[in-house]
Amino acid sequence: MNQESKKQKGQENLLLLGANTLYQKMMQYLSPIYFPKSLEIDDIDTLVSNEFFRVRNILCRIYKFDENKHIPENDGTSPFDTIRKDVEQEVYKRIYNDPDFLTTINIRKKYIMMIREAVKSNNNTIGTFYKNQGKHYRDGEIPVEYETSPIVVIQNSDYFGYGGYEANTLYELFISDIGELFCVLYGEAGESFNEPVEHIQTEGLIEITHWLAEQSFISSDKFIKIKN
């Protein structure tokens, strides 16, 4: 059987499942519980929609079903259309509120905002390994090094490491031309790469913020003094 025939056979197999069986297949890939990062209605709706598409894509891969090809050939319809509402309703039923998790999300936002304000006030660039300010360390002579630099853990699902986690030395913080906050990291192999600050784990965001305060990039007034 050639590749095209296998693909066609896979599409036929998916169509032969029927709505009820297709629904049950999708149920197998849903998480038993979901914790939203926000209780805003739009954010929850987005979570539900994304989960439907995630599971749909899994089944399309398993059955080698080309939905983009199928839809225009079948009056703009997909076999997933008839069950989408039911699947999404099931996802809604599995959503739970974890108040401590939401508090952690807000804490992360607070630290990211403090880091951004510090970087912005230094012409959008702060070196954290070399003492460069307002320009990238790659753009000129290698300046003096700091005695210590933050070491952070990031999580990026595109990486091959276990779970996408990696530990790296932070070399620089900068705001891009389109306003995104990035960090320049060096890994164990000695390669440098840019990573959105949002990918840094919470402990790393705290470490960066405290380091910036120690180096006077963030005012001590942002924190509470224990004793006068």
PDB file of C-alpha atoms in Angstrom:
ATOM      1  CA  MET A   1       0.000   0.000   0.000  1.00  0.00           C
ATOM      2  CA  ASN A   2       1.552   3.327  -1.046  1.00  0.00           C
ATOM      3  CA  GLN A   3       1.732   6.407   1.185  1.00  0.00           C
ATOM      4  CA  GLU A   4      -1.294   8.085  -0.415  1.00  0.00           C
ATOM      5  CA  SER A   5      -3.393   4.956   0.036  1.00  0.00           C
ATOM      6  CA  LYS A   6      -2.380   4.721   3.705  1.00  0.00           C
ATOM      7  CA  LYS A   7      -3.370   8.351   4.225  1.00  0.00           C
ATOM      8  CA  GLN A   8      -6.720   7.798   2.536  1.00  0.00           C
ATOM      9  CA  LYS A   9      -7.307   4.672   4.616  1.00  0.00           C
ATOM     10  CA  GLY A  10      -6.571   6.625   7.784  1.00  0.00           C
ATOM     11  CA  GLN A  11      -9.114   9.286   6.845  1.00  0.00           C
ATOM     12  CA  GLU A  12     -11.717   6.631   6.142  1.00  0.00           C
ATOM     13  CA  ASN A  13     -11.038   4.976   9.511  1.00  0.00           C
ATOM     14  CA  LEU A  14     -11.646   8.231  11.351  1.00  0.00           C
ATOM     15  CA  LEU A  15     -14.869   8.895   9.457  1.00  0.00           C
ATOM     16  CA  LEU A  16     -16.099   5.362  10.192  1.00  0.00           C
ATOM     17  CA  LEU A  17     -15.782   5.911  13.943  1.00  0.00           C
ATOM     18  CA  GLY A  18     -19.044   7.839  14.116  1.00  0.00           C
ATOM     19  CA  ALA A  19     -19.806  10.757  16.437  1.00  0.00           C
ATOM     20  CA  ASN A  20     -20.194   8.741  19.660  1.00  0.00           C
ATOM     21  CA  THR A  21     -17.000   6.760  19.198  1.00  0.00           C
ATOM     22  CA  LEU A  22     -15.079   9.868  18.143  1.00  0.00           C
ATOM     23  CA  TYR A  23     -16.311  11.606  21.285  1.00  0.00           C
ATOM     24  CA  GLN A  24     -15.100   8.708  23.452  1.00  0.00           C
ATOM     25  CA  LYS A  25     -11.744   8.747  21.692  1.00  0.00           C
ATOM     26  CA  MET A  26     -11.356  12.437  22.537  1.00  0.00           C
ATOM     27  CA  MET A  27     -12.307  11.773  26.159  1.00  0.00           C
ATOM     28  CA  GLN A  28      -9.316   9.461  26.450  1.00  0.00           C
ATOM     29  CA  TYR A  29      -6.919  12.350  25.860  1.00  0.00           C
ATOM     30  CA  LEU A  30      -8.535  14.970  28.105  1.00  0.00           C
ATOM     31  CA  SER A  31      -6.884  15.763  31.408  1.00  0.00           C
ATOM     32  CA  PRO A  32      -8.943  14.704  34.442  1.00  0.00           C
ATOM     33  CA  ILE A  33      -8.595  18.205  35.886  1.00  0.00           C
ATOM     34  CA  TYR A  34      -7.630  21.698  34.685  1.00  0.00           C
ATOM     35  CA  PHE A  35      -6.294  24.676  36.626  1.00  0.00           C
ATOM     36  CA  PRO A  36      -6.723  27.982  34.762  1.00  0.00           C
ATOM     37  CA  LYS A  37      -4.131  30.742  35.106  1.00  0.00           C
ATOM     38  CA  SER A  38      -6.949  33.286  35.290  1.00  0.00           C
ATOM     39  CA  LEU A  39     -10.623  33.245  36.231  1.00  0.00           C
ATOM     40  CA  GLU A  40     -11.494  35.753  33.517  1.00  0.00           C
ATOM     41  CA  ILE A  41     -14.231  34.307  31.294  1.00  0.00           C
ATOM     42  CA  ASP A  42     -12.281  34.952  28.095  1.00  0.00           C
ATOM     43  CA  ASP A  43      -9.212  33.176  29.488  1.00  0.00           C
ATOM     44  CA  ILE A  44     -11.225  30.142  30.547  1.00  0.00           C
ATOM     45  CA  ASP A  45     -12.949  30.020  27.161  1.00  0.00           C
ATOM     46  CA  THR A  46      -9.527  30.113  25.502  1.00  0.00           C
ATOM     47  CA  LEU A  47      -8.301  27.251  27.710  1.00  0.00           C
ATOM     48  CA  VAL A  48     -11.318  25.152  26.726  1.00  0.00           C
ATOM     49  CA  SER A  49     -10.965  25.917  23.020  1.00  0.00           C
ATOM     50  CA  ASN A  50      -7.230  25.184  23.035  1.00  0.00           C
ATOM     51  CA  GLU A  51      -7.811  21.864  24.749  1.00  0.00           C
ATOM     52  CA  PHE A  52     -10.357  20.812  22.128  1.00  0.00           C
ATOM     53  CA  PHE A  53      -7.898  21.643  19.332  1.00  0.00           C
ATOM     54  CA  ARG A  54      -5.030  19.903  21.137  1.00  0.00           C
ATOM     55  CA  VAL A  55      -6.947  16.622  21.369  1.00  0.00           C
ATOM     56  CA  ARG A  56      -8.343  16.985  17.854  1.00  0.00           C
ATOM     57  CA  ASN A  57      -4.787  17.317  16.541  1.00  0.00           C
ATOM     58  CA  ILE A  58      -3.768  14.160  18.397  1.00  0.00           C
ATOM     59  CA  LEU A  59      -6.510  12.131  16.720  1.00  0.00           C
ATOM     60  CA  CYS A  60      -5.714  13.643  13.325  1.00  0.00           C
ATOM     61  CA  ARG A  61      -2.134  12.460  13.714  1.00  0.00           C
ATOM     62  CA  ILE A  62      -3.134   8.999  14.886  1.00  0.00           C
ATOM     63  CA  TYR A  63      -5.557   8.465  11.993  1.00  0.00           C
ATOM     64  CA  LYS A  64      -3.505  10.475   9.478  1.00  0.00           C
ATOM     65  CA  PHE A  65      -6.577  12.615   8.909  1.00  0.00           C
ATOM     66  CA  ASP A  66      -6.048  15.806   6.889  1.00  0.00           C
ATOM     67  CA  GLU A  67      -8.843  18.010   8.191  1.00  0.00           C
ATOM     68  CA  ASN A  68      -7.769  20.986   6.085  1.00  0.00           C
ATOM     69  CA  LYS A  69      -8.216  18.878   2.971  1.00  0.00           C
ATOM     70  CA  HIS A  70     -11.418  17.230   4.168  1.00  0.00           C
ATOM     71  CA  ILE A  71     -13.344  20.412   4.999  1.00  0.00           C
ATOM     72  CA  PRO A  72     -13.441  22.045   1.532  1.00  0.00           C
ATOM     73  CA  GLU A  73     -14.253  18.674  -0.016  1.00  0.00           C
ATOM     74  CA  ASN A  74     -17.237  18.155   2.310  1.00  0.00           C
ATOM     75  CA  ASP A  75     -19.237  21.382   2.220  1.00  0.00           C
ATOM     76  CA  GLY A  76     -17.050  23.045   4.840  1.00  0.00           C
ATOM     77  CA  THR A  77     -17.713  20.449   7.532  1.00  0.00           C
ATOM     78  CA  SER A  78     -15.490  18.283   9.722  1.00  0.00           C
ATOM     79  CA  PRO A  79     -16.343  15.129  11.674  1.00  0.00           C
ATOM     80  CA  PHE A  80     -15.267  17.030  14.773  1.00  0.00           C
ATOM     81  CA  ASP A  81     -17.951  19.692  14.304  1.00  0.00           C
ATOM     82  CA  THR A  82     -20.775  17.542  15.678  1.00  0.00           C
ATOM     83  CA  ILE A  83     -18.968  16.752  18.927  1.00  0.00           C
ATOM     84  CA  ARG A  84     -17.083  19.978  19.615  1.00  0.00           C
ATOM     85  CA  LYS A  85     -19.738  21.470  21.892  1.00  0.00           C
ATOM     86  CA  ASP A  86     -19.995  18.270  23.962  1.00  0.00           C
ATOM     87  CA  VAL A  87     -16.221  17.931  24.285  1.00  0.00           C
ATOM     88  CA  GLU A  88     -15.832  21.545  25.363  1.00  0.00           C
ATOM     89  CA  GLN A  89     -18.639  21.181  27.894  1.00  0.00           C
ATOM     90  CA  GLU A  90     -16.757  18.250  29.405  1.00  0.00           C
ATOM     91  CA  VAL A  91     -13.618  20.367  29.681  1.00  0.00           C
ATOM     92  CA  TYR A  92     -15.586  23.105  31.470  1.00  0.00           C
ATOM     93  CA  LYS A  93     -16.773  20.504  34.000  1.00  0.00           C
ATOM     94  CA  ARG A  94     -13.178  19.574  34.781  1.00  0.00           C
ATOM     95  CA  ILE A  95     -11.946  23.107  35.537  1.00  0.00           C
ATOM     96  CA  TYR A  96     -11.047  23.863  39.159  1.00  0.00           C
ATOM     97  CA  ASN A  97      -9.891  26.988  40.950  1.00  0.00           C
ATOM     98  CA  ASP A  98      -6.620  26.717  42.858  1.00  0.00           C
ATOM     99  CA  PRO A  99      -6.358  30.077  44.716  1.00  0.00           C
ATOM    100  CA  ASP A 100      -2.702  29.524  45.674  1.00  0.00           C
ATOM    101  CA  PHE A 101      -1.804  28.847  42.044  1.00  0.00           C
ATOM    102  CA  LEU A 102      -3.491  32.086  40.975  1.00  0.00           C
ATOM    103  CA  THR A 103      -1.616  33.923  43.738  1.00  0.00           C
ATOM    104  CA  THR A 104       1.632  32.505  42.349  1.00  0.00           C
ATOM    105  CA  ILE A 105       0.694  33.714  38.862  1.00  0.00           C
ATOM    106  CA  ASN A 106       0.121  37.224  40.237  1.00  0.00           C
ATOM    107  CA  ILE A 107       3.445  37.083  42.097  1.00  0.00           C
ATOM    108  CA  ARG A 108       5.188  36.195  38.844  1.00  0.00           C
ATOM    109  CA  LYS A 109       3.521  39.139  37.090  1.00  0.00           C
ATOM    110  CA  LYS A 110       4.700  41.463  39.882  1.00  0.00           C
ATOM    111  CA  TYR A 111       8.342  40.380  39.584  1.00  0.00           C
ATOM    112  CA  ILE A 112       8.286  40.514  35.785  1.00  0.00           C
ATOM    113  CA  MET A 113       6.903  44.058  35.967  1.00  0.00           C
ATOM    114  CA  MET A 114       9.671  45.118  38.383  1.00  0.00           C
ATOM    115  CA  ILE A 115      12.316  43.603  36.095  1.00  0.00           C
ATOM    116  CA  ARG A 116      10.804  45.311  33.058  1.00  0.00           C
ATOM    117  CA  GLU A 117      10.744  48.707  34.775  1.00  0.00           C
ATOM    118  CA  ALA A 118      14.418  48.359  35.720  1.00  0.00           C
ATOM    119  CA  VAL A 119      15.446  47.383  32.182  1.00  0.00           C
ATOM    120  CA  LYS A 120      13.351  50.144  30.626  1.00  0.00           C
ATOM    121  CA  SER A 121      14.948  52.778  32.839  1.00  0.00           C
ATOM    122  CA  ASN A 122      18.399  51.667  31.627  1.00  0.00           C
ATOM    123  CA  ASN A 123      17.837  52.234  27.925  1.00  0.00           C
ATOM    124  CA  ASN A 124      16.226  48.802  27.529  1.00  0.00           C
ATOM    125  CA  THR A 125      19.360  46.784  28.317  1.00  0.00           C
ATOM    126  CA  ILE A 126      21.003  45.591  31.541  1.00  0.00           C
ATOM    127  CA  GLY A 127      23.999  43.270  31.543  1.00  0.00           C
ATOM    128  CA  THR A 128      23.942  40.747  34.370  1.00  0.00           C
ATOM    129  CA  PHE A 129      27.260  39.026  33.668  1.00  0.00           C
ATOM    130  CA  TYR A 130      29.155  41.924  32.125  1.00  0.00           C
ATOM    131  CA  LYS A 131      28.599  45.464  33.392  1.00  0.00           C
ATOM    132  CA  ASN A 132      27.046  46.760  30.203  1.00  0.00           C
ATOM    133  CA  GLN A 133      24.090  49.140  30.391  1.00  0.00           C
ATOM    134  CA  GLY A 134      22.017  50.575  27.576  1.00  0.00           C
ATOM    135  CA  LYS A 135      23.726  48.440  24.928  1.00  0.00           C
ATOM    136  CA  HIS A 136      24.319  44.749  24.293  1.00  0.00           C
ATOM    137  CA  TYR A 137      27.593  43.313  25.520  1.00  0.00           C
ATOM    138  CA  ARG A 138      28.170  41.894  22.026  1.00  0.00           C
ATOM    139  CA  ASP A 139      28.093  45.373  20.479  1.00  0.00           C
ATOM    140  CA  GLY A 140      31.302  46.721  21.969  1.00  0.00           C
ATOM    141  CA  GLU A 141      34.359  45.932  24.029  1.00  0.00           C
ATOM    142  CA  ILE A 142      33.896  43.309  26.713  1.00  0.00           C
ATOM    143  CA  PRO A 143      33.228  45.323  29.882  1.00  0.00           C
ATOM    144  CA  VAL A 144      34.022  44.411  33.478  1.00  0.00           C
ATOM    145  CA  GLU A 145      32.293  41.338  34.885  1.00  0.00           C
ATOM    146  CA  TYR A 146      30.090  41.195  37.973  1.00  0.00           C
ATOM    147  CA  GLU A 147      31.316  39.047  40.827  1.00  0.00           C
ATOM    148  CA  THR A 148      28.053  37.099  40.769  1.00  0.00           C
ATOM    149  CA  SER A 149      25.341  36.559  38.173  1.00  0.00           C
ATOM    150  CA  PRO A 150      21.865  35.040  38.498  1.00  0.00           C
ATOM    151  CA  ILE A 151      21.487  31.392  37.546  1.00  0.00           C
ATOM    152  CA  VAL A 152      17.954  30.542  36.522  1.00  0.00           C
ATOM    153  CA  VAL A 153      15.868  27.588  35.396  1.00  0.00           C
ATOM    154  CA  ILE A 154      13.697  27.965  32.328  1.00  0.00           C
ATOM    155  CA  GLN A 155      10.960  25.763  30.927  1.00  0.00           C
ATOM    156  CA  ASN A 156      10.388  25.617  27.184  1.00  0.00           C
ATOM    157  CA  SER A 157       8.481  22.681  25.701  1.00  0.00           C
ATOM    158  CA  ASP A 158      10.411  23.082  22.434  1.00  0.00           C
ATOM    159  CA  TYR A 159      13.648  21.959  24.114  1.00  0.00           C
ATOM    160  CA  PHE A 160      14.790  18.353  24.204  1.00  0.00           C
ATOM    161  CA  GLY A 161      15.637  18.300  27.897  1.00  0.00           C
ATOM    162  CA  TYR A 162      13.390  16.453  30.319  1.00  0.00           C
ATOM    163  CA  GLY A 163      10.175  18.469  30.418  1.00  0.00           C
ATOM    164  CA  GLY A 164      11.917  21.298  28.573  1.00  0.00           C
ATOM    165  CA  TYR A 165      13.733  22.414  31.746  1.00  0.00           C
ATOM    166  CA  GLU A 166      17.233  23.892  31.590  1.00  0.00           C
ATOM    167  CA  ALA A 167      19.488  25.741  34.021  1.00  0.00           C
ATOM    168  CA  ASN A 168      21.465  28.650  32.597  1.00  0.00           C
ATOM    169  CA  THR A 169      23.529  31.665  33.598  1.00  0.00           C
ATOM    170  CA  LEU A 170      21.799  34.982  32.939  1.00  0.00           C
ATOM    171  CA  TYR A 171      24.022  37.270  30.862  1.00  0.00           C
ATOM    172  CA  GLU A 172      21.667  40.083  29.941  1.00  0.00           C
ATOM    173  CA  LEU A 173      18.140  41.470  30.121  1.00  0.00           C
ATOM    174  CA  PHE A 174      16.737  43.541  27.280  1.00  0.00           C
ATOM    175  CA  ILE A 175      13.509  44.838  25.793  1.00  0.00           C
ATOM    176  CA  SER A 176      13.159  44.156  22.072  1.00  0.00           C
ATOM    177  CA  ASP A 177      12.086  46.644  19.418  1.00  0.00           C
ATOM    178  CA  ILE A 178       8.503  45.364  19.715  1.00  0.00           C
ATOM    179  CA  GLY A 179       8.461  45.684  23.518  1.00  0.00           C
ATOM    180  CA  GLU A 180       9.083  42.056  24.546  1.00  0.00           C
ATOM    181  CA  LEU A 181      11.239  41.405  27.603  1.00  0.00           C
ATOM    182  CA  PHE A 182      14.005  38.888  26.908  1.00  0.00           C
ATOM    183  CA  CYS A 183      16.965  37.427  28.725  1.00  0.00           C
ATOM    184  CA  VAL A 184      20.235  36.277  27.170  1.00  0.00           C
ATOM    185  CA  LEU A 185      21.231  32.932  28.645  1.00  0.00           C
ATOM    186  CA  TYR A 186      24.356  30.794  28.464  1.00  0.00           C
ATOM    187  CA  GLY A 187      23.963  27.043  28.772  1.00  0.00           C
ATOM    188  CA  GLU A 188      26.392  24.359  29.882  1.00  0.00           C
ATOM    189  CA  ALA A 189      27.660  23.874  26.321  1.00  0.00           C
ATOM    190  CA  GLY A 190      28.681  27.541  26.140  1.00  0.00           C
ATOM    191  CA  GLU A 191      26.041  28.599  23.645  1.00  0.00           C
ATOM    192  CA  SER A 192      24.025  31.793  24.093  1.00  0.00           C
ATOM    193  CA  PHE A 193      20.374  32.229  23.245  1.00  0.00           C
ATOM    194  CA  ASN A 194      17.496  34.615  23.859  1.00  0.00           C
ATOM    195  CA  GLU A 195      14.518  33.502  25.906  1.00  0.00           C
ATOM    196  CA  PRO A 196      11.310  35.308  26.912  1.00  0.00           C
ATOM    197  CA  VAL A 197      11.440  36.179  30.603  1.00  0.00           C
ATOM    198  CA  GLU A 198       8.057  34.471  31.034  1.00  0.00           C
ATOM    199  CA  HIS A 199       9.809  31.109  30.579  1.00  0.00           C
ATOM    200  CA  ILE A 200      11.889  31.607  33.732  1.00  0.00           C
ATOM    201  CA  GLN A 201      10.680  29.687  36.761  1.00  0.00           C
ATOM    202  CA  THR A 202       9.319  31.697  39.693  1.00  0.00           C
ATOM    203  CA  GLU A 203      12.404  31.242  41.890  1.00  0.00           C
ATOM    204  CA  GLY A 204      14.520  32.602  39.032  1.00  0.00           C
ATOM    205  CA  LEU A 205      12.358  35.713  38.706  1.00  0.00           C
ATOM    206  CA  ILE A 206      12.821  36.351  42.421  1.00  0.00           C
ATOM    207  CA  GLU A 207      16.574  35.772  42.103  1.00  0.00           C
ATOM    208  CA  ILE A 208      16.801  38.276  39.224  1.00  0.00           C
ATOM    209  CA  THR A 209      14.747  40.896  41.057  1.00  0.00           C
ATOM    210  CA  HIS A 210      16.845  40.630  44.206  1.00  0.00           C
ATOM    211  CA  TRP A 211      20.060  40.745  42.162  1.00  0.00           C
ATOM    212  CA  LEU A 212      18.857  43.911  40.419  1.00  0.00           C
ATOM    213  CA  ALA A 213      18.099  45.432  43.829  1.00  0.00           C
ATOM    214  CA  GLU A 214      21.554  44.466  45.113  1.00  0.00           C
ATOM    215  CA  GLN A 215      23.091  46.229  42.117  1.00  0.00           C
ATOM    216  CA  SER A 216      20.844  49.304  42.685  1.00  0.00           C
ATOM    217  CA  PHE A 217      18.857  48.829  39.472  1.00  0.00           C
ATOM    218  CA  ILE A 218      15.742  48.479  41.641  1.00  0.00           C
ATOM    219  CA  SER A 219      15.168  50.809  44.590  1.00  0.00           C
ATOM    220  CA  SER A 220      15.120  49.275  48.066  1.00  0.00           C
ATOM    221  CA  ASP A 221      11.907  51.261  48.582  1.00  0.00           C
ATOM    222  CA  LYS A 222      10.149  48.483  46.628  1.00  0.00           C
ATOM    223  CA  PHE A 223      10.697  46.190  49.621  1.00  0.00           C
ATOM    224  CA  ILE A 224       9.836  46.287  53.314  1.00  0.00           C
ATOM    225  CA  LYS A 225      12.667  47.023  55.710  1.00  0.00           C
ATOM    226  CA  ILE A 226      12.557  44.752  58.739  1.00  0.00           C
ATOM    227  CA  LYS A 227      14.372  47.011  61.213  1.00  0.00           C
ATOM    228  CA  ASN A 228      15.340  50.708  61.207  1.00  0.00           C
TER     229      ASN A 228
END
